[in-house]
Short mmCIF file of C-alpha atoms in Angstrom, two decimals:
data_model
loop_
_atom_site.label_atom_id
_atom_site.label_comp_id
_atom_site.label_asym_id
_atom_site.label_seq_id
_atom_site.Cartn_x
_atom_site.Cartn_y
_atom_site.Cartn_z
CA MET A 134 63.62 247.51 205.97
CA THR A 135 65.47 250.44 204.72
CA HIS A 136 67.05 252.27 207.59
CA THR A 137 67.11 256.04 207.56
CA THR A 138 69.24 256.40 210.81
CA ALA A 139 72.50 254.81 211.65
CA PRO A 140 72.88 251.60 213.32
CA VAL A 141 73.19 251.78 217.21
CA GLY A 142 75.87 249.72 218.79
CA ILE A 143 75.33 248.14 222.19
CA ILE A 144 78.32 246.66 223.95
CA GLY A 145 77.54 244.55 227.07
CA GLY A 146 76.57 240.98 227.98
CA THR A 147 74.85 238.54 225.95
CA GLY A 148 71.55 238.66 227.91
CA LEU A 149 70.85 242.11 226.44
CA THR A 150 69.80 240.45 223.16
CA THR A 151 66.60 239.35 224.97
CA LEU A 152 65.20 242.76 224.92
CA SER A 153 61.52 242.75 224.65
CA GLY A 154 60.33 243.52 221.00
CA LEU A 155 63.72 242.80 219.53
CA LYS A 156 63.72 241.10 216.05
CA ILE A 157 67.10 239.22 215.79
CA ILE A 158 68.16 239.44 212.01
CA GLY A 159 71.51 237.60 212.01
CA GLU A 160 75.19 237.62 213.07
CA ARG A 161 77.93 239.23 211.14
CA ASP A 162 81.55 238.57 211.53
CA VAL A 163 83.83 241.48 210.78
CA GLU A 164 87.58 241.25 210.21
CA THR A 165 89.60 244.28 211.49
CA PRO A 166 93.10 245.64 210.99
CA TRP A 167 93.22 244.96 214.71
CA GLY A 168 92.14 241.27 214.86
CA GLN A 169 89.26 239.80 216.00
CA PRO A 170 86.31 241.28 217.96
CA SER A 171 85.24 239.75 221.14
CA ALA A 172 82.36 237.90 219.25
CA PRO A 173 80.19 238.34 215.97
CA LEU A 174 78.05 241.12 216.03
CA VAL A 175 74.52 240.43 216.49
CA GLU A 176 72.32 242.36 214.07
CA GLY A 177 68.57 243.14 215.20
CA GLU A 178 65.76 245.45 214.92
CA LEU A 179 64.35 247.43 217.91
CA ASP A 180 61.04 249.50 217.43
CA GLY A 181 62.22 249.90 213.67
CA GLN A 182 65.67 250.95 214.63
CA GLN A 183 68.61 248.86 213.36
CA VAL A 184 71.11 247.91 216.32
CA PHE A 185 74.32 245.84 216.73
CA PHE A 186 74.87 243.91 219.92
CA LEU A 187 78.29 242.86 220.87
CA ALA A 188 79.35 240.85 223.98
CA ARG A 189 82.36 242.55 225.24
CA HIS A 190 83.51 239.43 226.91
CA GLY A 191 82.93 236.96 224.33
CA ASN A 192 79.96 234.39 224.09
CA PRO A 193 80.29 232.34 226.19
CA HIS A 194 81.66 234.98 228.81
CA ARG A 195 85.32 234.12 229.01
CA ILE A 196 87.70 237.23 228.00
CA PRO A 197 88.99 239.12 231.16
CA PRO A 198 88.71 242.83 231.12
CA HIS A 199 92.40 243.27 230.36
CA GLN A 200 92.30 241.08 227.44
CA VAL A 201 89.29 242.46 225.68
CA ASN A 202 90.28 243.44 222.17
CA TYR A 203 88.65 246.90 222.65
CA ARG A 204 90.13 248.23 219.22
CA ALA A 205 88.74 245.43 217.16
CA ASN A 206 85.49 245.74 218.84
CA LEU A 207 85.10 249.67 218.22
CA TRP A 208 86.59 249.17 214.55
CA ALA A 209 83.99 246.40 213.82
CA LEU A 210 81.12 248.40 214.95
CA HIS A 211 82.33 251.53 213.05
CA ALA A 212 82.82 249.50 210.06
CA SER A 213 79.23 248.40 210.32
CA GLY A 214 77.91 251.93 210.15
CA VAL A 215 77.36 252.27 213.87
CA ARG A 216 77.80 255.97 214.95
CA THR A 217 76.56 255.90 218.52
CA VAL A 218 77.63 253.32 220.89
CA VAL A 219 75.99 252.47 224.46
CA GLY A 220 78.60 250.78 226.67
CA VAL A 221 76.67 248.78 229.24
CA ASN A 222 78.88 248.27 232.45
CA ALA A 223 78.53 246.23 235.40
CA VAL A 224 80.13 248.62 238.15
CA GLY A 225 80.76 248.88 242.00
CA GLY A 226 79.26 251.43 243.93
CA ILE A 227 81.37 253.94 245.79
CA HIS A 228 79.10 256.78 246.14
CA SER A 229 76.65 256.33 249.15
CA ASP A 230 73.63 256.82 246.83
CA MET A 231 74.77 254.21 244.08
CA GLY A 232 74.04 250.90 245.72
CA PRO A 233 73.55 247.43 244.24
CA ALA A 234 71.05 247.42 241.31
CA HIS A 235 71.02 251.10 240.75
CA ILE A 236 71.66 252.46 237.41
CA VAL A 237 74.17 255.39 236.58
CA ILE A 238 74.72 257.39 233.67
CA PRO A 239 78.21 258.78 234.31
CA HIS A 240 79.63 262.14 233.17
CA GLN A 241 83.19 261.71 233.60
CA LEU A 242 85.99 258.88 234.09
CA ILE A 243 89.35 258.58 235.47
CA ASP A 244 91.62 255.79 233.89
CA TYR A 245 93.58 253.62 236.10
CA THR A 246 94.33 250.94 233.62
CA TRP A 247 97.71 250.21 232.18
CA GLY A 248 99.23 248.11 229.35
CA ARG A 249 95.90 248.21 227.29
CA ALA A 250 96.10 248.82 223.48
CA SER A 251 94.36 252.01 223.95
CA THR A 252 94.77 253.88 220.61
CA PHE A 253 94.49 253.68 216.79
CA PHE A 254 97.13 256.36 216.49
CA GLU A 255 100.34 254.35 216.47
CA GLY A 256 103.01 252.71 214.26
CA GLU A 257 103.62 254.27 210.95
CA LEU A 258 102.01 257.46 210.97
CA ASP A 259 101.76 260.46 208.56
CA HIS A 260 101.60 262.76 211.86
CA VAL A 261 101.13 262.61 215.55
CA THR A 262 97.28 263.09 216.69
CA HIS A 263 95.99 264.20 219.85
CA ILE A 264 92.16 263.95 220.24
CA ASP A 265 90.34 265.93 222.91
CA PHE A 266 88.94 263.92 225.69
CA THR A 267 87.64 266.61 227.98
CA PHE A 268 84.02 265.18 228.00
CA PRO A 269 84.42 261.38 227.42
CA TYR A 270 80.83 260.77 227.24
CA THR A 271 78.69 262.41 224.43
CA GLU A 272 76.39 264.90 226.51
CA ALA A 273 73.67 264.79 224.01
CA ALA A 274 73.56 260.82 224.07
CA ARG A 275 73.68 261.08 227.93
CA GLU A 276 70.66 263.50 228.05
CA VAL A 277 68.73 260.93 225.74
CA LEU A 278 69.22 258.12 228.39
CA ILE A 279 68.39 260.41 231.47
CA ARG A 280 65.11 261.34 229.74
CA GLY A 281 64.57 257.49 228.89
CA ALA A 282 65.30 256.61 232.70
CA GLN A 283 63.02 259.37 233.76
CA ALA A 284 60.11 258.23 231.49
CA GLU A 285 60.52 254.58 232.59
CA GLN A 286 60.51 255.69 236.29
CA VAL A 287 63.97 253.69 236.92
CA PRO A 288 65.73 254.53 239.95
CA PHE A 289 68.94 255.98 238.45
CA SER A 290 71.85 258.86 238.98
CA GLY A 291 72.32 260.91 235.89
CA PHE A 292 75.93 261.69 236.94
CA GLY A 293 79.21 259.93 238.12
CA VAL A 294 82.76 259.76 237.79
CA TYR A 295 83.75 256.26 236.66
CA GLY A 296 86.95 255.06 237.74
CA ALA A 297 88.50 252.40 235.16
CA THR A 298 90.58 249.89 236.85
CA GLN A 299 92.92 246.87 235.32
CA GLY A 300 91.24 243.82 236.78
CA PRO A 301 90.55 240.92 236.51
CA ARG A 302 90.90 241.21 240.33
CA LEU A 303 88.54 243.44 242.43
CA GLU A 304 90.13 246.42 244.31
CA THR A 305 91.42 246.74 247.78
CA ALA A 306 89.69 248.82 250.16
CA ALA A 307 92.65 251.25 250.49
CA GLU A 308 92.30 251.68 246.58
CA ILE A 309 88.90 252.24 246.81
CA SER A 310 89.45 255.00 249.32
CA ARG A 311 92.22 256.70 247.07
CA MET A 312 89.60 256.52 244.15
CA GLU A 313 87.15 258.17 246.41
CA ARG A 314 89.57 260.83 247.21
CA ASP A 315 90.07 261.29 243.47
CA GLY A 316 86.45 262.09 243.04
CA CYS A 317 85.41 258.61 241.74
CA ASP A 318 81.71 257.66 242.28
CA LEU A 319 81.82 254.09 240.33
CA VAL A 320 84.59 251.55 239.63
CA GLY A 321 84.67 249.49 236.79
CA MET A 322 87.16 247.39 234.28
CA THR A 323 85.76 248.09 231.09
CA GLY A 324 85.05 251.59 230.74
CA MET A 325 88.74 252.35 229.11
CA PRO A 326 89.99 252.36 226.50
CA GLU A 327 86.41 251.73 225.06
CA ALA A 328 85.37 255.36 225.64
CA VAL A 329 88.69 256.86 224.00
CA LEU A 330 88.57 254.51 221.06
CA ALA A 331 85.03 255.56 220.17
CA ALA A 332 86.17 259.16 220.21
CA GLU A 333 88.82 258.58 217.98
CA LEU A 334 86.84 257.14 215.63
CA GLU A 335 84.42 260.02 216.02
CA MET A 336 81.56 258.09 217.55
CA ASN A 337 79.05 259.07 220.14
CA TYR A 338 79.62 257.32 223.32
CA VAL A 339 77.70 256.65 226.46
CA CYS A 340 78.03 254.39 229.46
CA LEU A 341 74.74 252.84 230.98
CA GLY A 342 76.11 251.63 234.46
CA LEU A 343 74.43 248.97 236.48
CA VAL A 344 75.92 248.79 240.02
CA VAL A 345 76.05 245.04 240.77
CA ASN A 346 77.98 245.42 244.22
CA TRP A 347 79.45 247.91 246.91
CA ALA A 348 82.95 248.65 245.96
CA ALA A 349 85.60 247.18 248.56
CA GLY A 350 85.31 248.64 252.08
CA LYS A 351 82.01 250.10 251.27
CA SER A 352 79.92 247.43 253.07
CA ASP A 353 80.41 245.32 256.19
CA HIS A 354 81.25 242.04 254.02
CA ILE A 355 83.41 240.74 251.31
CA ILE A 356 82.06 240.81 247.72
CA THR A 357 80.63 237.74 246.46
CA MET A 358 79.43 236.23 243.01
CA ALA A 359 76.14 235.67 244.63
CA GLU A 360 75.75 239.46 245.45
CA ILE A 361 76.75 240.32 241.95
CA ASP A 362 74.63 238.10 240.24
CA ALA A 363 71.55 239.16 242.31
CA ALA A 364 72.04 242.55 241.57
CA ILE A 365 72.31 241.78 237.87
CA GLU A 366 68.98 239.95 237.83
CA GLN A 367 67.27 242.75 239.77
CA GLY A 368 68.70 245.80 237.71
CA MET A 369 69.14 244.51 234.39
CA SER A 370 65.19 245.04 233.68
CA GLY A 371 65.76 248.72 234.16
CA VAL A 372 68.88 248.76 231.65
CA LYS A 373 66.67 247.05 229.05
CA ALA A 374 63.77 249.45 229.57
CA ILE A 375 66.12 252.38 229.13
CA LEU A 376 67.38 250.95 225.84
CA GLY A 377 64.13 250.18 224.39
CA ARG A 378 62.71 253.76 225.25
CA THR A 379 65.70 255.43 223.89
CA VAL A 380 67.36 253.42 220.84
CA ARG A 381 65.52 255.20 218.07
CA GLU A 382 66.31 258.69 219.39
CA LEU A 383 70.12 257.44 219.69
CA GLY A 384 69.78 256.35 215.99
CA ALA A 385 69.26 259.96 214.79
CA PHE A 386 72.71 260.78 215.86
CA THR A 387 74.96 260.10 212.73
CA ARG A 388 78.04 262.01 214.02
CA GLN A 389 79.33 263.58 217.25
CA PRO A 390 77.06 266.36 218.43
CA CYS A 391 78.35 269.13 220.62
#
């Protein structure tokens, strides 16, 4: 099939490749100046739209958040023609409306990570480059996801400040209290530097967050993997429904809109 739009990149878990109506075309290994991506790109077609799926933590799921090669991942997608990326992220809920299985389309983020390779602009440069990062998520793409969630009647929040932490451990209750004072509504470990690397490549980037647990200190019990797995099972159908509804419109973005 001849595609008239740019392919859409979707970064997340391998389970997303089971989207209803998705035709898998094949896998693509992409070499980058920054090493190997987390996994081969899975090429597919959804509602006539070309998509590339990338398993952020590898396949099988074995790369911890602080060791993901974010630069190789974003570079591989860009080199494959992707100009709009949807980052699907499992997150913890801080805001009282954002409990397990709730979907959030955040509008801002705060970066608490450290020591991660977080820019393409280093080494032997011709000049120093500072990109504007006032709005880390492409607003036009956010609006597409919001309309898709409304059309699918999926419970969601169309706002939120994502706090990106280092991991792989979960946070302390005191750390979550500090993040809440900072204005964070969500906490996750993979939102950065993914978003800023997409911006450096002039790609549209938007986050589709699935809350999989209350953040530390926000419930009366400790966080368990059983709780997280149950929330993923309950909420992933909504994520898939939004992606299926919006992927063609997202593909129409060939470069960053205002």
